[in-house]
Short mmCIF file of C-alpha atoms and ligand atoms in Angstrom, two decimals:
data_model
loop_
_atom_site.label_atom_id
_atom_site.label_comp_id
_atom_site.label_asym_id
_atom_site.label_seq_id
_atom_site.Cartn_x
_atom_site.Cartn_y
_atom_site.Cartn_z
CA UNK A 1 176.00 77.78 -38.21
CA UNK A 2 172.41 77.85 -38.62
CA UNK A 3 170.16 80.21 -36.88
CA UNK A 4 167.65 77.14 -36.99
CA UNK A 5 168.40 73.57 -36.75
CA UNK A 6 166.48 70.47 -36.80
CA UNK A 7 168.57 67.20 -35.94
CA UNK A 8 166.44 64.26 -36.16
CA UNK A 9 163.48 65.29 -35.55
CA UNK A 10 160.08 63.58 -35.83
CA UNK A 11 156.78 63.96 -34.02
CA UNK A 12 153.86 61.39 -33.47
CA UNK A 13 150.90 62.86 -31.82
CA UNK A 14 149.75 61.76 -28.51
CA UNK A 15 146.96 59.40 -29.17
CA UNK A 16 148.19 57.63 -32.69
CA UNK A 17 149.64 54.43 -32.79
CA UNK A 18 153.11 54.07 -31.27
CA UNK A 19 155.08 53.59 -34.76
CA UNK A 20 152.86 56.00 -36.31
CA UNK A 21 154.83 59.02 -36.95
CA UNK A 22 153.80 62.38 -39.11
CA UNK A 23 157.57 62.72 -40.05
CA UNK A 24 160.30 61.59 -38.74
CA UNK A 25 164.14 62.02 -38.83
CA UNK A 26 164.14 65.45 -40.68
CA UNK A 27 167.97 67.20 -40.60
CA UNK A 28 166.84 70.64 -41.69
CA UNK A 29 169.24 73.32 -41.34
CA UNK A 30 167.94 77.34 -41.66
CA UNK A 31 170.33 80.24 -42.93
CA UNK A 32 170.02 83.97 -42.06
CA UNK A 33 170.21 85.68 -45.22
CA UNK A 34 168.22 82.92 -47.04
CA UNK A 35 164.67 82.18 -48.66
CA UNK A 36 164.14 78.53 -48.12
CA UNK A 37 160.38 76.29 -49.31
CA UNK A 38 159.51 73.09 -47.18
CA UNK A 39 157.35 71.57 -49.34
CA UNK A 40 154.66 68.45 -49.07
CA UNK A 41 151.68 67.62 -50.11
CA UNK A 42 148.33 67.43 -47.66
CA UNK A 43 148.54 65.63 -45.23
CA UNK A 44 152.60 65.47 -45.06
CA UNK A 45 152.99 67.38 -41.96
CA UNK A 46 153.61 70.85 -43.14
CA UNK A 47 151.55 72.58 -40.36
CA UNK A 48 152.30 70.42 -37.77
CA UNK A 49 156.24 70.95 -38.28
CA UNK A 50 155.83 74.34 -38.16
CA UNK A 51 153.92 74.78 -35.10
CA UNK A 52 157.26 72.72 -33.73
CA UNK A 53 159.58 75.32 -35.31
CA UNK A 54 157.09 78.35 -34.02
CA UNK A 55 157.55 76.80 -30.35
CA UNK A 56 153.88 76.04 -30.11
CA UNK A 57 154.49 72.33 -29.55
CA UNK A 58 157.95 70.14 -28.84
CA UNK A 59 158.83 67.41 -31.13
CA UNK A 60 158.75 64.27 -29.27
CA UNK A 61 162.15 62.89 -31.16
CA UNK A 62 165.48 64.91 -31.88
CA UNK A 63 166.47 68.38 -30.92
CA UNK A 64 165.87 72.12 -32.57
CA UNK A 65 168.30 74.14 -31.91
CA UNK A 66 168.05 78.04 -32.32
CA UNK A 67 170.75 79.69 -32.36
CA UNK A 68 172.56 76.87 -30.79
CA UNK A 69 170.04 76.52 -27.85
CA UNK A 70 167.62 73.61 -27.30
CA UNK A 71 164.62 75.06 -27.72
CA UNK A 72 163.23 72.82 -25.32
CA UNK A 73 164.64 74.00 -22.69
CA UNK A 74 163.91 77.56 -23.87
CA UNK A 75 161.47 80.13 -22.90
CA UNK A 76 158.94 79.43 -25.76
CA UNK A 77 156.61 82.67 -25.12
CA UNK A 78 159.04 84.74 -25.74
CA UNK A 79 160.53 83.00 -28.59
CA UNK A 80 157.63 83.51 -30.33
CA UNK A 81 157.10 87.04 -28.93
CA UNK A 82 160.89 88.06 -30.19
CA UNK A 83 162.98 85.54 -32.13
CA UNK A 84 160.21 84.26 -34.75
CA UNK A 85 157.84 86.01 -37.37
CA UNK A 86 154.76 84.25 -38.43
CA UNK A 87 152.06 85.07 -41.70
CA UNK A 88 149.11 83.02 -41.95
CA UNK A 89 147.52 82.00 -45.39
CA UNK A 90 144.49 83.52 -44.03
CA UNK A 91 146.79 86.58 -42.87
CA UNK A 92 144.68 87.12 -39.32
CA UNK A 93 144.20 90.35 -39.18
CA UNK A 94 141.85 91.61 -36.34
CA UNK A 95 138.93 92.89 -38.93
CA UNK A 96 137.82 95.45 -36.38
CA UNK A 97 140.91 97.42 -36.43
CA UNK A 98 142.40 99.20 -38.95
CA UNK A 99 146.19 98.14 -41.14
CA UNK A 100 148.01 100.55 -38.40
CA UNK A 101 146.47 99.22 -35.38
CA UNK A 102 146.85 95.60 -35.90
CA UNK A 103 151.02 96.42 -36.37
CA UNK A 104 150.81 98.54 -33.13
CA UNK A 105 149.48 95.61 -31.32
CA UNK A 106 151.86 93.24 -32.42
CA UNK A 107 154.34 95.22 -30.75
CA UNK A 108 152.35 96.19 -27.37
CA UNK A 109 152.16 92.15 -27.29
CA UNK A 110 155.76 91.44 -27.94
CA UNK A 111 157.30 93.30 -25.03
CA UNK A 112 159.71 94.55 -27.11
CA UNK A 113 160.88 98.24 -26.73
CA UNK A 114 160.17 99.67 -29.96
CA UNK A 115 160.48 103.96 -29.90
CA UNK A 116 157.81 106.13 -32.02
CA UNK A 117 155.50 102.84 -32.46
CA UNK A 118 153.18 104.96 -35.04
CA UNK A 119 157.02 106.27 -36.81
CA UNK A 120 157.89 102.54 -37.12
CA UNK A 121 154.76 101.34 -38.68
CA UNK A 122 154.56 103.59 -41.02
CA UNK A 123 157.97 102.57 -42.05
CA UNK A 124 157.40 98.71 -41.84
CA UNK A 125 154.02 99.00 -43.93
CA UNK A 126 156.08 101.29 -46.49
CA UNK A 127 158.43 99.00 -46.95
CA UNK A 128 156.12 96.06 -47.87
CA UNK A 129 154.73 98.88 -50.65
CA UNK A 130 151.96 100.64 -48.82
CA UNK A 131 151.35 103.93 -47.88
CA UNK A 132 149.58 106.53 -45.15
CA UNK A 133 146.28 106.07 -47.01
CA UNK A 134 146.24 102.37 -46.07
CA UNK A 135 147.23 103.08 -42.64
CA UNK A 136 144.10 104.24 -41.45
CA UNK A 137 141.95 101.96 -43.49
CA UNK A 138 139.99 99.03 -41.51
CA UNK A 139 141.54 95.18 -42.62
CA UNK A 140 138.10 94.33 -44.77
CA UNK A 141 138.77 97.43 -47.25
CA UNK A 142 142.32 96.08 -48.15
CA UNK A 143 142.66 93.67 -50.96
CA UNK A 144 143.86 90.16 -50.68
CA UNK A 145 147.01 91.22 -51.16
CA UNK A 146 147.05 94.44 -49.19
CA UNK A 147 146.16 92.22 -46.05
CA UNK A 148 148.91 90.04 -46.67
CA UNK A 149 151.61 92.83 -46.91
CA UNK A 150 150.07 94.10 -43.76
CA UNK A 151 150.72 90.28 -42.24
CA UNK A 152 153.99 90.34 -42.82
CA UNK A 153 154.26 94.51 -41.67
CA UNK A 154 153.16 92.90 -38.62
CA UNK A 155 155.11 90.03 -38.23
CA UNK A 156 158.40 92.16 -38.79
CA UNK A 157 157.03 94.69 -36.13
CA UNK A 158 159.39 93.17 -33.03
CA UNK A 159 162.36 92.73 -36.16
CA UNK A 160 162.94 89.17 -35.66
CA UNK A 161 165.86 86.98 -37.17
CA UNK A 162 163.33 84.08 -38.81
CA UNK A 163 159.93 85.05 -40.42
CA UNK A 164 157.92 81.79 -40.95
CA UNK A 165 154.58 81.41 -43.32
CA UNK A 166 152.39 78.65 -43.93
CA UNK A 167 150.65 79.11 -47.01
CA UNK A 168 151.02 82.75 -47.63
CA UNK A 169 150.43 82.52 -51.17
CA UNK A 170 148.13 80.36 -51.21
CA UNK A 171 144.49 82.48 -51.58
CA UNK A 172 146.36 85.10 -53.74
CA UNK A 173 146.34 85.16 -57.48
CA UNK A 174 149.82 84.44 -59.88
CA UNK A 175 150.64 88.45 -59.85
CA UNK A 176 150.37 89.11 -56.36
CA UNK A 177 151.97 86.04 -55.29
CA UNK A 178 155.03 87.51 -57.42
CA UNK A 179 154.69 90.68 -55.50
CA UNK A 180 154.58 89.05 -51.74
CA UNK A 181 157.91 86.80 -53.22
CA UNK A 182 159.64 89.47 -54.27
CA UNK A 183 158.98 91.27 -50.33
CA UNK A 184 160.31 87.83 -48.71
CA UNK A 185 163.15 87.55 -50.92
CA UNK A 186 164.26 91.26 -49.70
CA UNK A 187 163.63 90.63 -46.53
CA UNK A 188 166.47 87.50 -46.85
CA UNK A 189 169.00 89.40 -49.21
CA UNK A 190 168.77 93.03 -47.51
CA UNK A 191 167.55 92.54 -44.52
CA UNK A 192 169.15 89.16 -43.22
CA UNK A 193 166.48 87.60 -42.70
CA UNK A 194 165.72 83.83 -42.28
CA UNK A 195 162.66 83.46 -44.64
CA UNK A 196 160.61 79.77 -44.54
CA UNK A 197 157.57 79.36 -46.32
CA UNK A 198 155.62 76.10 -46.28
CA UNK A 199 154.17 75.51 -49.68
CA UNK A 200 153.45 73.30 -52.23
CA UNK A 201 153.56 76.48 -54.59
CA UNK A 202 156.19 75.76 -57.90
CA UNK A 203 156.04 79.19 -58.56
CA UNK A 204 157.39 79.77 -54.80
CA UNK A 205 159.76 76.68 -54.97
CA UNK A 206 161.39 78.20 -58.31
CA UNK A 207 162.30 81.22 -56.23
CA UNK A 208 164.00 80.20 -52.88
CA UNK A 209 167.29 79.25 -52.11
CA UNK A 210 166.87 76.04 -51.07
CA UNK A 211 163.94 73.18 -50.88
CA UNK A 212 163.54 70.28 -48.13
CA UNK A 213 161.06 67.90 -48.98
CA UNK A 214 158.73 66.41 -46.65
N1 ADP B 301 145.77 66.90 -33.45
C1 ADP B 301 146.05 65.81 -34.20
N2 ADP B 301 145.96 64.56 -33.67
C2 ADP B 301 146.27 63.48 -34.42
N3 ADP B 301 146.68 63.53 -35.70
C3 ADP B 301 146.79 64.75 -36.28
C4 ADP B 301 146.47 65.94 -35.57
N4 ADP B 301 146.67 67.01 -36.40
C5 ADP B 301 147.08 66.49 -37.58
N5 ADP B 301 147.16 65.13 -37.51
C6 ADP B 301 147.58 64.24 -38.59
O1 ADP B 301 148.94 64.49 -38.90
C7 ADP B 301 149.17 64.41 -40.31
C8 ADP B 301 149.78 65.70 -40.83
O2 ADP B 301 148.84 66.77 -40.71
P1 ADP B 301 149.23 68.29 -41.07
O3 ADP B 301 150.43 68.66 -40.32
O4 ADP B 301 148.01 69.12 -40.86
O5 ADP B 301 149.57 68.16 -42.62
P2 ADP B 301 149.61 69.28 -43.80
O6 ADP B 301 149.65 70.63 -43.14
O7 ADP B 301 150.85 68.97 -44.58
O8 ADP B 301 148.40 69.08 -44.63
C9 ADP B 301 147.82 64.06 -40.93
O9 ADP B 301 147.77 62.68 -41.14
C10 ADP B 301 146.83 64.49 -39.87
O10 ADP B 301 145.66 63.69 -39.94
MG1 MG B 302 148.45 72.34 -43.34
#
């Protein structure tokens, strides 16, 4: 079964007309061990559905289930403290700390137990292809691109089952897009992970497993 699961789900904000929803009936259904694109154009709902699958706000028709579990009727903090990875397109970073720091506070926040913090981000920024020298280095004197692999160092720093991103690819160019594919698509093959990446990139569509449509 999925680790994520979306049985009709749709979501009409608060103050819009009563038939108006942004989407509604979506049957999504999210793999560990797979790369998957939700893809729509502006306006379609991409960020709003995923600040339902991040937890940050309930759908008000249908059920997601994570790992069998309403998420409802979970506790949503730590959800997104634990069970769920997020990257920005806009990777926020805190500027005023360096690649290291920012990946050492993702953890402090998470409550999770992680031994030899420093150890562990060394490793985590190492395996998105950087080394000590960008460790130290403040976010605004890393590349595009740099910042990015150090968004999703980060958001792998608690080692959760799903990494979500809206947009990751979206201010990089064609070559380092590749690059940041190529880390998500490890992440689902080697590591297991469930990888979901709003987009309305082709380049990122011709590389995932699978494509839902919004
Ligand atoms: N806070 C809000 N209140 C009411 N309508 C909203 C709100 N946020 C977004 N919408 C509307 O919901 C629809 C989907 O928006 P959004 O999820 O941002 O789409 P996308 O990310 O695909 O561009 C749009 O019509 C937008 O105007
Ligand atoms: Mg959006």
């Amino acid at each position: 079964m999925g680790i994520l699961k979306l049985e009709k789900v749709g979501y009409r904000y608060k103050d819009a007309p009563k038939d108006k929803f942004v989407f509604k009936d979506l049957n999504f259904e999210f793999e560990q061990g797979k790369m998957y694109a939700i893809r729509g154009k502006s306006g379609s709902g991409k960020t709003t559905l995923l600040s339902l699958l991040t937890g940050l706000e309930k759908c008000t028709e249908g059920t997601i289930l994570y790992d069998g579990k309403n998420l409802k009727k979970m506790n949503l903090d730590k959800y997104r403290n634990t069970d769920i990875g997020i990257v920005f397109q806009s990777y926020n970073l805190l500027p005023r700390l360096t690649a290291i720091e920012n990946i050492i506070l993702s953890m402090d926040v998470s409550k999770v137990k992680v031994k030899e913090k420093k150890k562990k981000a060394l490793e985590l920024m190492k395996s998105v292809g950087l080394g000590d020298e960008h460790a130290k280095r403040k976010i605004l004197k890393l590349s595009g691109g740099e910042q990015q692999r150090i968004a999703i160092a980060r958001s792998l720093s608690y080692d959760p089952k799903i990494i979500i991103a809206d947009e990751p690819t979206g201010n990089l160019d064609k070559e380092t897009e590749n690059e940041i594919l190529k880390i998500f698509k490890r992440l689902a093959k080697k590591e297991n992970k469930c990888v979901i990446i709003v987009t309305h990139s082709q380049n990122v569509c011709n590389e995932v497993d699978e494509i839902y449509d919004l």
